XYZ file of C-alpha atoms in Angstrom:
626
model
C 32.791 31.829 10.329
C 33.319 32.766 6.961
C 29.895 33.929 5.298
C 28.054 31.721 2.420
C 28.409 34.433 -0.348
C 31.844 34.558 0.071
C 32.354 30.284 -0.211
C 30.994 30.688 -3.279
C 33.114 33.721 -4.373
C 35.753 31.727 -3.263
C 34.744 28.870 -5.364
C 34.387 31.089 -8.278
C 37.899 31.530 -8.497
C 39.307 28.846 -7.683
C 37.699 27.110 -10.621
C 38.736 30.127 -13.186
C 42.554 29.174 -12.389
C 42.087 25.490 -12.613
C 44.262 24.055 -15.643
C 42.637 21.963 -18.637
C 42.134 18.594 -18.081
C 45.654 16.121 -19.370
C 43.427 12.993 -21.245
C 46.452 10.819 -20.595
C 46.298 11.014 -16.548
C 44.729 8.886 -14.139
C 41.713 11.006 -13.387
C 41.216 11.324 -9.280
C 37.628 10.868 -8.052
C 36.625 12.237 -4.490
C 33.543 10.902 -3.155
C 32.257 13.012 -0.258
C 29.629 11.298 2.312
C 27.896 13.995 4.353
C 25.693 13.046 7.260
C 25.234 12.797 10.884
C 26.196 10.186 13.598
C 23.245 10.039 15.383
C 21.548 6.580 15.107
C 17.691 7.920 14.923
C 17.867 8.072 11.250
C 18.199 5.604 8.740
C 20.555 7.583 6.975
C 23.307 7.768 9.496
C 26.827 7.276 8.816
C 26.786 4.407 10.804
C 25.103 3.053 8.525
C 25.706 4.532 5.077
C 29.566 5.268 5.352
C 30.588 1.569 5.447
C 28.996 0.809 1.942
C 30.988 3.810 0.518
C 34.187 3.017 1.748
C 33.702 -0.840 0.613
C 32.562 0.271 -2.740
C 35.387 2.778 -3.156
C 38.042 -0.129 -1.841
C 36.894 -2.185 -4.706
C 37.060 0.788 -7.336
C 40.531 1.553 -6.306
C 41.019 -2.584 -7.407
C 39.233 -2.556 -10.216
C 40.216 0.414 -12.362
C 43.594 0.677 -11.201
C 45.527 2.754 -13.616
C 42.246 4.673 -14.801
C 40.674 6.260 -11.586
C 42.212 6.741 -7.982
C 39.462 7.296 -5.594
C 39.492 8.559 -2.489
C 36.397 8.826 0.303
C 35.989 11.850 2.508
C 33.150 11.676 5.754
C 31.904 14.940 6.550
C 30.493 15.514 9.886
C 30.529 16.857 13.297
C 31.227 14.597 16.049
C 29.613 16.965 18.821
C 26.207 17.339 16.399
C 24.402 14.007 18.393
C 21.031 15.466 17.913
C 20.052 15.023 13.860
C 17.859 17.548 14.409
C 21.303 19.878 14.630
C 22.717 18.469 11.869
C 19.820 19.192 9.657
C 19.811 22.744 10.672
C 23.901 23.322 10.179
C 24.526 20.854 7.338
C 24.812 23.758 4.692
C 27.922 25.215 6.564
C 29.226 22.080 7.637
C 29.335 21.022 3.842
C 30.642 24.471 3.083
C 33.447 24.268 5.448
C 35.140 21.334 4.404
C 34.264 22.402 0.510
C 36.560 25.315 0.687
C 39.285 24.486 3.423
C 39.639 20.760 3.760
C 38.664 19.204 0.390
C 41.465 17.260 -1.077
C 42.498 18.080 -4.634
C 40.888 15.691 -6.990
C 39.558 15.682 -10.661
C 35.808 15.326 -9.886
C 34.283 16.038 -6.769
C 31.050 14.626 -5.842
C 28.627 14.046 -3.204
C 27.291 10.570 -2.263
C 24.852 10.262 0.978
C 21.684 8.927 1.862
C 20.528 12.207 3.323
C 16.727 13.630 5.034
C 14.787 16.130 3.624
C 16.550 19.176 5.248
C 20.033 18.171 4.785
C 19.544 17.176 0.672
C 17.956 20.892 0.005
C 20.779 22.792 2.009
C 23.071 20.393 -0.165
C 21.577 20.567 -3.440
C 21.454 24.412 -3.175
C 25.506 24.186 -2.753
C 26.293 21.427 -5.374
C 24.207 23.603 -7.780
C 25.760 27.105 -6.779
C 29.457 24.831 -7.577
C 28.426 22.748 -10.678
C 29.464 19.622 -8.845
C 27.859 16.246 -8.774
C 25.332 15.327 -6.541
C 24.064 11.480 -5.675
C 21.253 11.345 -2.942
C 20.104 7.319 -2.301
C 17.590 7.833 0.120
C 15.623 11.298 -0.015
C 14.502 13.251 -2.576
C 12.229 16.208 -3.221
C 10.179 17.336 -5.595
C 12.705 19.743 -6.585
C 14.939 17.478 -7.756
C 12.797 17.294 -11.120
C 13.403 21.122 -11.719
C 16.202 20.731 -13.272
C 16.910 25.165 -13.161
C 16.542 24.382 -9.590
C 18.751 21.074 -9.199
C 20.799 20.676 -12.243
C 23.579 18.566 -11.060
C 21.148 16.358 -8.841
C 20.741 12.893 -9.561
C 18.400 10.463 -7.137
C 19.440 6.920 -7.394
C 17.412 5.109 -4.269
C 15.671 2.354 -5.064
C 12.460 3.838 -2.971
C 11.886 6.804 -3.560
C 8.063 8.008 -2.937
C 7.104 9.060 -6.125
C 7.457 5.608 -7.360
C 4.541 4.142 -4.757
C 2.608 7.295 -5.242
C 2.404 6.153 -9.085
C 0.871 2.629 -8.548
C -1.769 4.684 -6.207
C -2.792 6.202 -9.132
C -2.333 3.593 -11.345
C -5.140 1.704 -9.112
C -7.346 5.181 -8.776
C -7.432 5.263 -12.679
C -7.938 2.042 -13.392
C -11.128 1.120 -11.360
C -12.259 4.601 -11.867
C -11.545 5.483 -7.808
C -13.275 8.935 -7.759
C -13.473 8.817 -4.000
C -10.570 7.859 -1.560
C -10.274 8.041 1.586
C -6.705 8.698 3.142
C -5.555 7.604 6.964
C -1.987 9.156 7.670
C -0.332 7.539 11.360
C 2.330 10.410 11.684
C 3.951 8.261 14.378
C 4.994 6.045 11.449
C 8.589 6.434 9.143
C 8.498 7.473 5.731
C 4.978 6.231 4.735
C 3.878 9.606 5.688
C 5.998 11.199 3.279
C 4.181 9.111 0.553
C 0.841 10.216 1.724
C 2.036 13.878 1.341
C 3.572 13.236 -2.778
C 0.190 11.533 -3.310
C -2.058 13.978 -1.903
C -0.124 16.800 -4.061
C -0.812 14.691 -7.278
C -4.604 13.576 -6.375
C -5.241 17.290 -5.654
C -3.907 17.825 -9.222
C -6.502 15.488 -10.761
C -10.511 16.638 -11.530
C -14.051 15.323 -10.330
C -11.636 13.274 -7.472
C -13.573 13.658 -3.657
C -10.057 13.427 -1.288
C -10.761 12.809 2.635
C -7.698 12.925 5.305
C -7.634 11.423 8.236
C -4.390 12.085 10.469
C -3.909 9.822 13.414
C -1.649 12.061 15.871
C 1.457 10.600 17.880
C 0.263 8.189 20.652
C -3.470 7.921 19.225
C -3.451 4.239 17.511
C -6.735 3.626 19.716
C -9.459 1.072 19.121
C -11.570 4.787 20.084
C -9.505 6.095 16.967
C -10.216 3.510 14.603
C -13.922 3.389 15.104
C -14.056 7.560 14.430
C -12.037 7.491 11.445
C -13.794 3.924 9.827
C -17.359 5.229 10.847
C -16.549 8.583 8.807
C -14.810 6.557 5.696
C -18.229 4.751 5.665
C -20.197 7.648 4.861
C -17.690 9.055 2.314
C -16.266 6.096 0.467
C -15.059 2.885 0.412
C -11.606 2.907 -1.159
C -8.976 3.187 1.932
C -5.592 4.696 1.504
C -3.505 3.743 4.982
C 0.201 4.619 5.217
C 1.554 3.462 8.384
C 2.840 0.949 10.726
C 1.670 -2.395 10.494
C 0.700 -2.779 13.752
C -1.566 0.188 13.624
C -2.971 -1.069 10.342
C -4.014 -4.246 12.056
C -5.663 -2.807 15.252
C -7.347 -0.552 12.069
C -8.694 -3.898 10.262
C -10.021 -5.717 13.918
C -11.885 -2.732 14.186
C -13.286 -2.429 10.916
C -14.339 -6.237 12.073
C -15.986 -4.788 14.204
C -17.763 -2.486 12.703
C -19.096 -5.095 9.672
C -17.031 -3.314 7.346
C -15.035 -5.982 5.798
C -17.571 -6.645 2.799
C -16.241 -7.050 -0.522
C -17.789 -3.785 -1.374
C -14.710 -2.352 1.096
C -10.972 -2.323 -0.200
C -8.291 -1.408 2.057
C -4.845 -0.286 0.104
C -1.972 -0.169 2.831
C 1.955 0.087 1.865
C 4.790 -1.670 2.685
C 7.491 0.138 1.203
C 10.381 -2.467 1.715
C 10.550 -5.266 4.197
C 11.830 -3.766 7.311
C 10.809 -4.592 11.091
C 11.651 -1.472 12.747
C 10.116 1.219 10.326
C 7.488 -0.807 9.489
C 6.600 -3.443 10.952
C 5.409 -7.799 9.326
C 2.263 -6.889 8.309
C 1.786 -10.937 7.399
C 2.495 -12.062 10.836
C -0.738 -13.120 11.377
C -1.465 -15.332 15.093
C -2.900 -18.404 14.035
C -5.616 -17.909 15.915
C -6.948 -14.385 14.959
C -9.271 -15.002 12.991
C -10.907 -11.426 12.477
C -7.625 -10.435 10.809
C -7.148 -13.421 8.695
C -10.820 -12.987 7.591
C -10.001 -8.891 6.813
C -6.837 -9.346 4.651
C -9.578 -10.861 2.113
C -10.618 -7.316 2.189
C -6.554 -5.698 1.708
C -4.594 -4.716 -0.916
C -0.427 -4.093 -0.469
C 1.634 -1.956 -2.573
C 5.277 -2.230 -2.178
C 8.690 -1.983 -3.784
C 9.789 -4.781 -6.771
C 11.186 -8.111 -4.450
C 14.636 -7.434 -5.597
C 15.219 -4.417 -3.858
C 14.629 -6.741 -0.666
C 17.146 -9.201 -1.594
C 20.765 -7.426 -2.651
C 22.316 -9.000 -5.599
C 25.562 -11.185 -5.242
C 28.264 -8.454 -4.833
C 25.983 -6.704 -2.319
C 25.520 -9.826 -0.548
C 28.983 -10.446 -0.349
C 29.916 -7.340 1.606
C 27.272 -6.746 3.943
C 29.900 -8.935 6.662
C 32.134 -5.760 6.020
C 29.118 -3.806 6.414
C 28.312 -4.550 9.729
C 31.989 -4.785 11.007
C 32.791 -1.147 9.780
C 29.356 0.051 11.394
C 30.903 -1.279 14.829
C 34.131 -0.439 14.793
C 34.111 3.010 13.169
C 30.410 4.268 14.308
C 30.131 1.869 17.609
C 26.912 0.348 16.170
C 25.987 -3.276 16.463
C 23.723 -5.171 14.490
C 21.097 -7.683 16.253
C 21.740 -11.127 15.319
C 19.215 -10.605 12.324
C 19.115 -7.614 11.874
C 18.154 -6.609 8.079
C 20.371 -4.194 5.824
C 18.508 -1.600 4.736
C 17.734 -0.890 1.315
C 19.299 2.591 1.630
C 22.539 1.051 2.524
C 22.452 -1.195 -0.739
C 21.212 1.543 -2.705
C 24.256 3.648 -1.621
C 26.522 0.816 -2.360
C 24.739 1.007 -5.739
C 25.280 4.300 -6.579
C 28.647 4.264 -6.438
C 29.368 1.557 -8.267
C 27.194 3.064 -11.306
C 29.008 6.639 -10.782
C 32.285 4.575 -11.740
C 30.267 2.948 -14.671
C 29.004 6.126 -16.514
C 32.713 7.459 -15.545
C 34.371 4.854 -17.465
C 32.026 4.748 -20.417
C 32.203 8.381 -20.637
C 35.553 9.029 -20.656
C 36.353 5.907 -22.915
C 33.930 7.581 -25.669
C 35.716 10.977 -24.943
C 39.117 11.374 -23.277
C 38.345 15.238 -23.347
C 35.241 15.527 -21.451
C 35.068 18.384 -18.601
C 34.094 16.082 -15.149
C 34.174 19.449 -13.069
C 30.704 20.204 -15.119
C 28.774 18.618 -12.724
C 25.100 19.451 -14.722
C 26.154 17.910 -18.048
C 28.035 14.999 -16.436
C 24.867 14.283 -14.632
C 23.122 14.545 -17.701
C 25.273 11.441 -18.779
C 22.725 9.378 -16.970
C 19.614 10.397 -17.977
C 17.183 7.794 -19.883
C 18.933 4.691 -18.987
C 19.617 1.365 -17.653
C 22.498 0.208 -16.394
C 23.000 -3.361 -15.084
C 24.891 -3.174 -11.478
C 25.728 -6.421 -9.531
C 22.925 -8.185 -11.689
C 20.376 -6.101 -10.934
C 18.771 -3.095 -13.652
C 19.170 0.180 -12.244
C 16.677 2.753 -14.667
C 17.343 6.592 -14.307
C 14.901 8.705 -15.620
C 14.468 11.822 -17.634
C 15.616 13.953 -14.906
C 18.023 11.492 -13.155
C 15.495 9.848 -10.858
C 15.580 6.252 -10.332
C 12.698 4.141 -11.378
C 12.300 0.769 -9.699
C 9.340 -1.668 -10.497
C 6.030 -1.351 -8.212
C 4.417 -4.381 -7.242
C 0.536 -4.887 -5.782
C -0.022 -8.008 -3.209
C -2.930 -9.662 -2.130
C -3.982 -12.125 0.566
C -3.269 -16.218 -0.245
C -5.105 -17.785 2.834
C -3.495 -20.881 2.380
C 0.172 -19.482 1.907
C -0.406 -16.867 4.803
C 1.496 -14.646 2.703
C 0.925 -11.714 0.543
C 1.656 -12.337 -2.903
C 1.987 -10.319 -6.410
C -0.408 -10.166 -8.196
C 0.421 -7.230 -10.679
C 3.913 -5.252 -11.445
C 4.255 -2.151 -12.667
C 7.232 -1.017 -14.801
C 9.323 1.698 -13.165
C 10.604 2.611 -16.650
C 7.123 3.000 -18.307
C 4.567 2.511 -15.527
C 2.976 -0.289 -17.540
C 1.085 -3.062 -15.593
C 1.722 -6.113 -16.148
C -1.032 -8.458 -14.312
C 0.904 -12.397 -13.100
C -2.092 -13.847 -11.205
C -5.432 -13.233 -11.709
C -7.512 -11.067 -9.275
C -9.846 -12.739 -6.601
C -12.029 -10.091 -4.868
C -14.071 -12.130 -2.591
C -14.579 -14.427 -5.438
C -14.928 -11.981 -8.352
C -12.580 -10.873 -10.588
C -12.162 -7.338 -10.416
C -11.863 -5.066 -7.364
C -14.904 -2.919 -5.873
C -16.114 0.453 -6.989
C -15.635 3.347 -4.411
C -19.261 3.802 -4.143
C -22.291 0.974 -3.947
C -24.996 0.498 -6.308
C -27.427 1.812 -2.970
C -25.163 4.830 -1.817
C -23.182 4.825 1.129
C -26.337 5.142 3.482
C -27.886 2.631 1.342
C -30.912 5.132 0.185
C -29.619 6.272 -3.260
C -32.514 6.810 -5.879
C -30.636 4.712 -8.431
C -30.922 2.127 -6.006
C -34.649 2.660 -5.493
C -35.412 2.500 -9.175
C -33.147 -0.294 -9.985
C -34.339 -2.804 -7.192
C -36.501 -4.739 -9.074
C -34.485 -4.774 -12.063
C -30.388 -4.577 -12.121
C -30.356 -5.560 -8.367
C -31.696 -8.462 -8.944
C -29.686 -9.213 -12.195
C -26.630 -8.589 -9.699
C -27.811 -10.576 -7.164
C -29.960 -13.508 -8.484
C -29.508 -15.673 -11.167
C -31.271 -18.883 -12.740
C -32.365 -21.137 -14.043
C -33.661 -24.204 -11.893
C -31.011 -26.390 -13.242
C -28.135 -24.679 -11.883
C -25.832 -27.258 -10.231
C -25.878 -26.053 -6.561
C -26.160 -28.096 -3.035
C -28.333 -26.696 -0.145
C -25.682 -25.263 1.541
C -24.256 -23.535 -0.664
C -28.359 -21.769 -1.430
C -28.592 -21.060 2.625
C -24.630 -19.579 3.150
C -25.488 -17.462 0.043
C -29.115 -16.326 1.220
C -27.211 -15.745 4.932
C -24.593 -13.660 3.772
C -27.307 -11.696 1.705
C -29.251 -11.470 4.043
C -27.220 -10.271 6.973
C -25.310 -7.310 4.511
C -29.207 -6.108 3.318
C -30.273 -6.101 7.599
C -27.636 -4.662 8.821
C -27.462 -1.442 6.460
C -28.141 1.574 9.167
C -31.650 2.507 7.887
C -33.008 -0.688 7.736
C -31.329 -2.166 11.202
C -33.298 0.892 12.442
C -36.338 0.026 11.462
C -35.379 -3.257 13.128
C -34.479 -2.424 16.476
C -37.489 0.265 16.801
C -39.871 -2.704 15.608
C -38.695 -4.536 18.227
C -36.841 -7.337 15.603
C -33.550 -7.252 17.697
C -30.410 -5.582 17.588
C -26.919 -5.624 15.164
C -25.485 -8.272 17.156
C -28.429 -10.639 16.816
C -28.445 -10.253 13.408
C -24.998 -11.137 13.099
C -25.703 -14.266 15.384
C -28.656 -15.457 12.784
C -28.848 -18.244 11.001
C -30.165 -18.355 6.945
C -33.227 -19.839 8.180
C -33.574 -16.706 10.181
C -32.704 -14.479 7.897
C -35.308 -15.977 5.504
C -38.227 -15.300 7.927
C -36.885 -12.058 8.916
C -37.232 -11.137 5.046
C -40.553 -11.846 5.469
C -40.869 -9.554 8.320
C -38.636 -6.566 6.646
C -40.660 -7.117 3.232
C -44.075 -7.261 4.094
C -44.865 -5.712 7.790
C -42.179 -3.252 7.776
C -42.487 -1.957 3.923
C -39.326 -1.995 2.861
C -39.072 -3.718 -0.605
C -36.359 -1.614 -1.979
C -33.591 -3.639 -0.100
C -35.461 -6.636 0.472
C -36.333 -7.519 -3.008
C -33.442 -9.416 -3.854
C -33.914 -11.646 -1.159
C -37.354 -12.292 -1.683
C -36.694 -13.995 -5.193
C -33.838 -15.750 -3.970
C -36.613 -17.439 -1.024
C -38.491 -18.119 -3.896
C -35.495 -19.972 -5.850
C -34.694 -21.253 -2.464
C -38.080 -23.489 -2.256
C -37.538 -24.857 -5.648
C -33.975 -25.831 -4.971
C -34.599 -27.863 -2.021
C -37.440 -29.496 -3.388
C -35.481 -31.015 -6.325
C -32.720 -31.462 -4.322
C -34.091 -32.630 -1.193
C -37.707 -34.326 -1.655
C -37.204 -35.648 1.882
C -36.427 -32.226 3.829
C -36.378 -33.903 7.287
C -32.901 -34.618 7.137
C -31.489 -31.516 5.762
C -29.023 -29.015 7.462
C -32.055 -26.201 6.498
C -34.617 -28.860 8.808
C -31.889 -29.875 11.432
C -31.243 -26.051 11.771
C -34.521 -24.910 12.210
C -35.382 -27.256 14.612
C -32.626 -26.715 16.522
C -32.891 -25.079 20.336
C -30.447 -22.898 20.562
C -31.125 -21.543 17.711
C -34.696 -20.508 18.718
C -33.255 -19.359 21.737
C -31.171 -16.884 19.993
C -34.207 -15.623 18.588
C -36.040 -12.141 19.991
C -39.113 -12.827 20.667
C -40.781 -10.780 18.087
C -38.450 -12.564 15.398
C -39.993 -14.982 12.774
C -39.005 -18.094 12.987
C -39.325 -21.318 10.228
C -40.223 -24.529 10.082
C -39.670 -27.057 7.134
C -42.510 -29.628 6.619
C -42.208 -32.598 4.635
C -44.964 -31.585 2.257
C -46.346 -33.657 -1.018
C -45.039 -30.745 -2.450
C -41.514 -30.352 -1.129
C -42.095 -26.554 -0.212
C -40.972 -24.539 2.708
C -43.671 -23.270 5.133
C -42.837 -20.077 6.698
C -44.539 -19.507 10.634
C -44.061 -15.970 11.757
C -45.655 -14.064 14.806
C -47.904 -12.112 12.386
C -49.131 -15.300 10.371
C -47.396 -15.077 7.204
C -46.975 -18.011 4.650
C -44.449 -18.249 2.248
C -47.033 -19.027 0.322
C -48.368 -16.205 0.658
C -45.771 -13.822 -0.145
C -44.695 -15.693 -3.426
C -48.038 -15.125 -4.992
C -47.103 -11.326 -4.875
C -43.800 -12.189 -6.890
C -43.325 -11.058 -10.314
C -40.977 -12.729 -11.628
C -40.398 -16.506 -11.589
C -38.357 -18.895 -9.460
C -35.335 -20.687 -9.908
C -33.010 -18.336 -8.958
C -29.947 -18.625 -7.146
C -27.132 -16.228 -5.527
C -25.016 -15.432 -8.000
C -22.327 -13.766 -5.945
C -21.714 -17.033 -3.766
C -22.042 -19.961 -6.217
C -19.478 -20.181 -9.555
C-alpha cells in the first residue's frame, strides 16, 4: 500500500503538469460519493448514492453542451461493518484519488458522511485543493477555514442550527440554570447535546447539570433519579432523545407532581423520522398523564419544509427507492419516509451545478481545480433549488430556519409557535404563547427556591406573593367554581412542597397522596390547620386571603349556599371518608350572613382566623381566572 505522504507527492505533480484551462470546452465535472454499504447508518450508499446518480442524470439533460458529468461510488464491498469503513476511509478515498479517478475538469466530493469518515476526508480534500460537499455531518472544524478551506456543509440539519434556538430560548427568558438529560441510546440528538454543552460552557454566571442515561437504562427507576435531582437544581429541562424515552420521562415526572407551570420541559425533534426518533405526538387517547404533561413541553425542531421535499424532489424519490433495491438490495417499507439527508444530497448537487454555471458564465477563465476559492463562490448566499431557499453561510455552512412547538390539546398536535431565521437567527413569534394560561414561559428558579425556603420568599410572603397570587376587588366577574378549582390547585402546589408535606405527615395530617386526592373544601380547612397550629405562614399566606375572598364571593354569589357544588361537596361521604382522621374538615351553613363556617378537630372558626388578617377581602386567584 502506497504510503499517504507519497499520494500527496503524487498529487503535487500531477497538478504542476496539468494544462490551462480552454474557456471554449465543455468543462467535465466528476462527482465522487464516498461511503459505506452497511445499512446501520443513515448515510449509507444505499441510501445516498441513488439521489446522486438521479441528480447527475438530470445535469447531464439539462446543461448539455456546457458540463458533462460523470458519478464515481467509492467503497469497499467486503467493509460490512461501518465501524471499518470509518477507520479505513482515508486510504480508501486515497486509493481511488490517485489510481482510479477518471480525468475530469473539477473533481469533487459529494456524501452524506459520519463524523470519522468527513475528518479523514476533509484532511485529503484540503491537502488537494479540491471541493468538498458533506450533507449530513459536520464538525466544528468545518468553520476553521485554515483547517477546512475547501469544505462546504450543505445539510439541511446540521446541529449547530438547533443548538442556536437553545440559546435563543436560554437568553431570552434569562435561563441561568438548565438542566441537561442525554439518552446515548438515541441517534444524533446526542450529538446536539454535545455542540450545546460546548457553547453553554462558553457563556458566564450559567449553572449547567448533565444527566446521561446509559444504553438499556430508560427505567421508570431512572427517571425518578434524574427528575428528583433536576428538582433541586432547576427547572428548565434540556432532553435530547428518543421519544419514547421522553414520554416514560414525562409519566414519571406525573408522578412525581412535577408538571406545574413553574416546570418547562424543552425536548427536540430534529426532523420527522420514526426510526431515529420516534412520534413524539402519538399520544393514546386514553393517557391522560401525558396529554396533561405536554402542557408542560416545549419542541424545537427543523423549519416544516425540510420534512416535505419540494416538487423535483418529490418527483424522484420513485427512482429513489428503485435504485436503493436494485443496486444496494435495500427495500423500503410500504411507508417508509425519505430521509432528509437523502433530499439534502439531492440538493447539493443540484446547487454545485448552479454556482458552476453562474460562475463560469461571469468568468469563462476561472480555475475550478482551486477547490478553496471555488468554495468560496458560495459563501453569504441564497440560492433557490427546486422551490425551496437554500442559505450558506459565512463559512459555507447551511442555515435552515428553526422552529419552537407547543402543545394544542384540541389539535393533538404540536404546533409553531415561533421561527427563527437560519440566515440571521431572528425570531419571529406566529402564535402567541400560552404557558398554563400565561403568556410567557417560567423562570428557571421559583419565587420560594427550589426547596421552597428561600429568604426572598420569606420576606416577600405577605407582600409580592400575594400580589402574584391574589387579586381583587369584590366585583370581579367569577363563578364558584372557578374560586374553589383555583383555591384547590393553590392549595395542593403550597402542601405538597417537601418541607411543608413534612410537617404534614409528622403532624399526623396525611400523606402526598391524600393531598393529591383532596378536595378545595379540604384544602381550605387544611390551611387552617398549616396556618395556625402548625406555624407556617410563610407559604400559607396566600391562601389565607384567598379563604377570605372566598367567603365574600359565595355570599354575593350564592346567598342560598345549600345548593352549591362547595355545600354538595362538603357534605358529601366519600369525601369525608377520604379524610385522615386528624384532617379538618368544613361545613357550609346557610347563615343570615352568607359566610362559611370552618369545623376543625382543634376548634377553629373561620371567623376566627380572618380577624387576624391584614389586609381586606375580595380577593380572587389571579393565576386561574382571566
Amino acid at each position: 500500500m502506497i504510503s499517504r505522504t507519497w499520494y500527496f507527492i503524487f498529487g503535487l505533480i500531477l497538478r504542476v503538469g496539468s494544462e490551462e484551462m480552454d474557456p471554449r470546452k465543455i468543462r467535465t465535472i466528476n462527482i465522487a460519493t464516498p461511503g459505506s454499504i452497511s445499512l446501520s447508518s443513515v448515510t449509507s450508499l444505499a441510501f445516498i448514492a441513488p439521489a446522486v446518480e438521479s441528480a447527475v442524470g438530470d445535469l447531464q439533460d439539462k446543461y448539455s453542451g456546457i458540463f458533462n458529468w460523470t458519478h464515481s461510488i467509492i467503497y469497499n464491498r467486503s467493509l460490512t461493518n461501518y465501524g471499518d469503513y470509518g477507520d479505513s476511509v482515508d486510504e480508501l478515498a486515497a486509493s481511488w484519488y490517485y489510481t482510479r479517478r477518471v480525468p475530469a475538469d473539477l473533481t469533487v466530493f459529494i456524501f452524506a458522511g459520519g463524523q470519522q469518515e468527513v475528518d479523514a476526508i476533509n484532511r485529503l480534500s484540503a491537502g488537494w485543493n479540491t471541493l468538498m460537499i458533506t450533507s449530513a455531518a459536520t464538525l466544528p472544524a468545518q468553520r476553521n477555514k485554515r483547517l477546512s478551506p475547501t469544505w462546504l456543509a450543505t445539510g439541511c440539519c446540521g446541529v449547530s442550527n438547533f443548538a442556536k434556538t437553545y440559546l435563543y430560548l436560554m437568553r431570552t427568558n434569562n435561563w441561568t440554570s438548565v438542566y441537561q438529560v442525554v439518552d446515548a441510546a438515541s441517534l444524533m440528538t446526542p450529538l446536539v447535546a454535545q455542540v450545546l454543552s460546548d457553547a453553554i460552557a462558553k457563556m458566564e454566571g450559567i449553572q449547567h447539570t448533565i444527566f446521561t442515561i446509559p444504553p438499556g437504562s430508560r427505567t421508570r427507576e431512572t427517571y425518578d433519579i434524574l427528575l428528583r435531582e433536576f428538582n433541586t437544581s432547576s427547572r428548565v429541562l434540556f432532553f435530547f432523545g428518543h421519544s419514547h424515552s421522553f414520554k416514560g420521562l414525562m409519566r414519571q415526572a406525573g408522578q412525581l407532581l412535577m408538571l406545574t407551570n413553574e416546570y418547562i420541559y424543552v425536548t427536540l425533534e430534529p426532523f420527522l423520522n420514526l426510526v431515529m426518533f420516534g412520534n413524539l405526538s402519538a399520544v393514546d387517547d386514553g393517557d391522560q398523564i401525558l396529554q396533561t404533561a405536554y402542557r408542560s413541553v416545549i419542541v424545537v425542531g427543523i423549519a416544516d419544509f425540510i420534512n416535505h421535499p419540494g416538487p423535483e424532489a418529490t418527483n424522484q424519490i420513485p427512482e429513489w427507492k428503485d435504485l436503493s433495491s436494485i443496486e444496494f438490495n435495500y427495500t423500503y417499507k410500504p411507508n417508509e419516509q425519505i430521509s432528509p439527508h437523502v433530499t439534502s444530497t439531492y440538493y447539493s448537487v443540484l446547487l454545485l451545478a448552479e454556482i458552476l454555471n453562474e460562475t463560469l458564465s461571469a468568468d469563462p477563465h476561472f480555475d475550478l481545480r482551486d477547490g478553496s476559492a471555488l468554495a468560496r463562490r458560495f459563501f453569504n448566499r441564497t440560492v433557490k433549488i427546486d422551490d425551496l431557499p437554500v442559505y450558506v453561510d459565512e463559512v459555507g455552512e447551511r442555515r435552515t430556519n428553526g422552529e419552537i412547538r407547543q402543545f394544542n390539546n384540541e389539535t393533538g398536535k404540536f404546533e409553531v409557535i415561533m421561527i427563527q431565521s437560519g440566515a440571521t437567527g431572528q425570531v419571529t413569534q406566529v402564535r402567541p404563547i400560552n404557558w398554563h394560561g400565561r403568556s410567557q414561559f417560567p423562570a428557571n428558579e421559583p419565587l420560594c427556591g427550589y426547596s421552597g425556603n428561600s429568604p426572598r420568599c420569606m420576606r416577600a410572603a405577605e407582600t409580592e406573593t400575594i400580589k402574584n397570587v391574589v387579586v381583587g376587588p369584590e366585583d370581579v366577574a367569577v363563578d364558584e367554581d372557578t374560586i374553589l378549582d383555583g383555591i384547590e390547585a393553590l392549595g395542593k402546589e403550597l402542601c405538597l412542597r417537601p418541607a411543608t408535606l413534612q410537617k404534614l405527615e409528622e403532624a399526623g395530617f396525611g400523606t402526598k397522596e391524600d393531598v393529591k386526592l383532596m378536595s378545595a373544601e379540604e384544602v381550605v380547612g387544611l390551611g387552617i390547620v398549616l396556618y395556625d397550629v402548625l406555624k407556617i405562614k410563610k407559604w400559607m399566606t396566600p391562601i389565607s386571603e384567598a379563604i377570605s375572598g372566598l367567603t365574600v364571593k359565595v355570599a354575593n354569589l350564592h346567598p342560598s349556599a345549600s345548593t352549591s357544588r362547595a355545600a354538595k361537596v362538603a357534605r358529601a361521604p366519600s369525601q369525608q371518608q377520604r379524610m385522615p382522621s386528624h384532617r379538618s374538615s368544613i361545613n357550609l351553613q346557610n347563615k343570615s350572613e352568607s359566610e362559611f363556617e370552618l369545623e376543625t378537630d382543634h376548634a377553629l372558626t373561620f371567623q376566627k382566623h380572618a380577624r387576624n388578617l391584614k389586609r381586606p377581602h375580595g380577593l380572587v386567584l389571579k393565576r386561574f381566572v382571566s
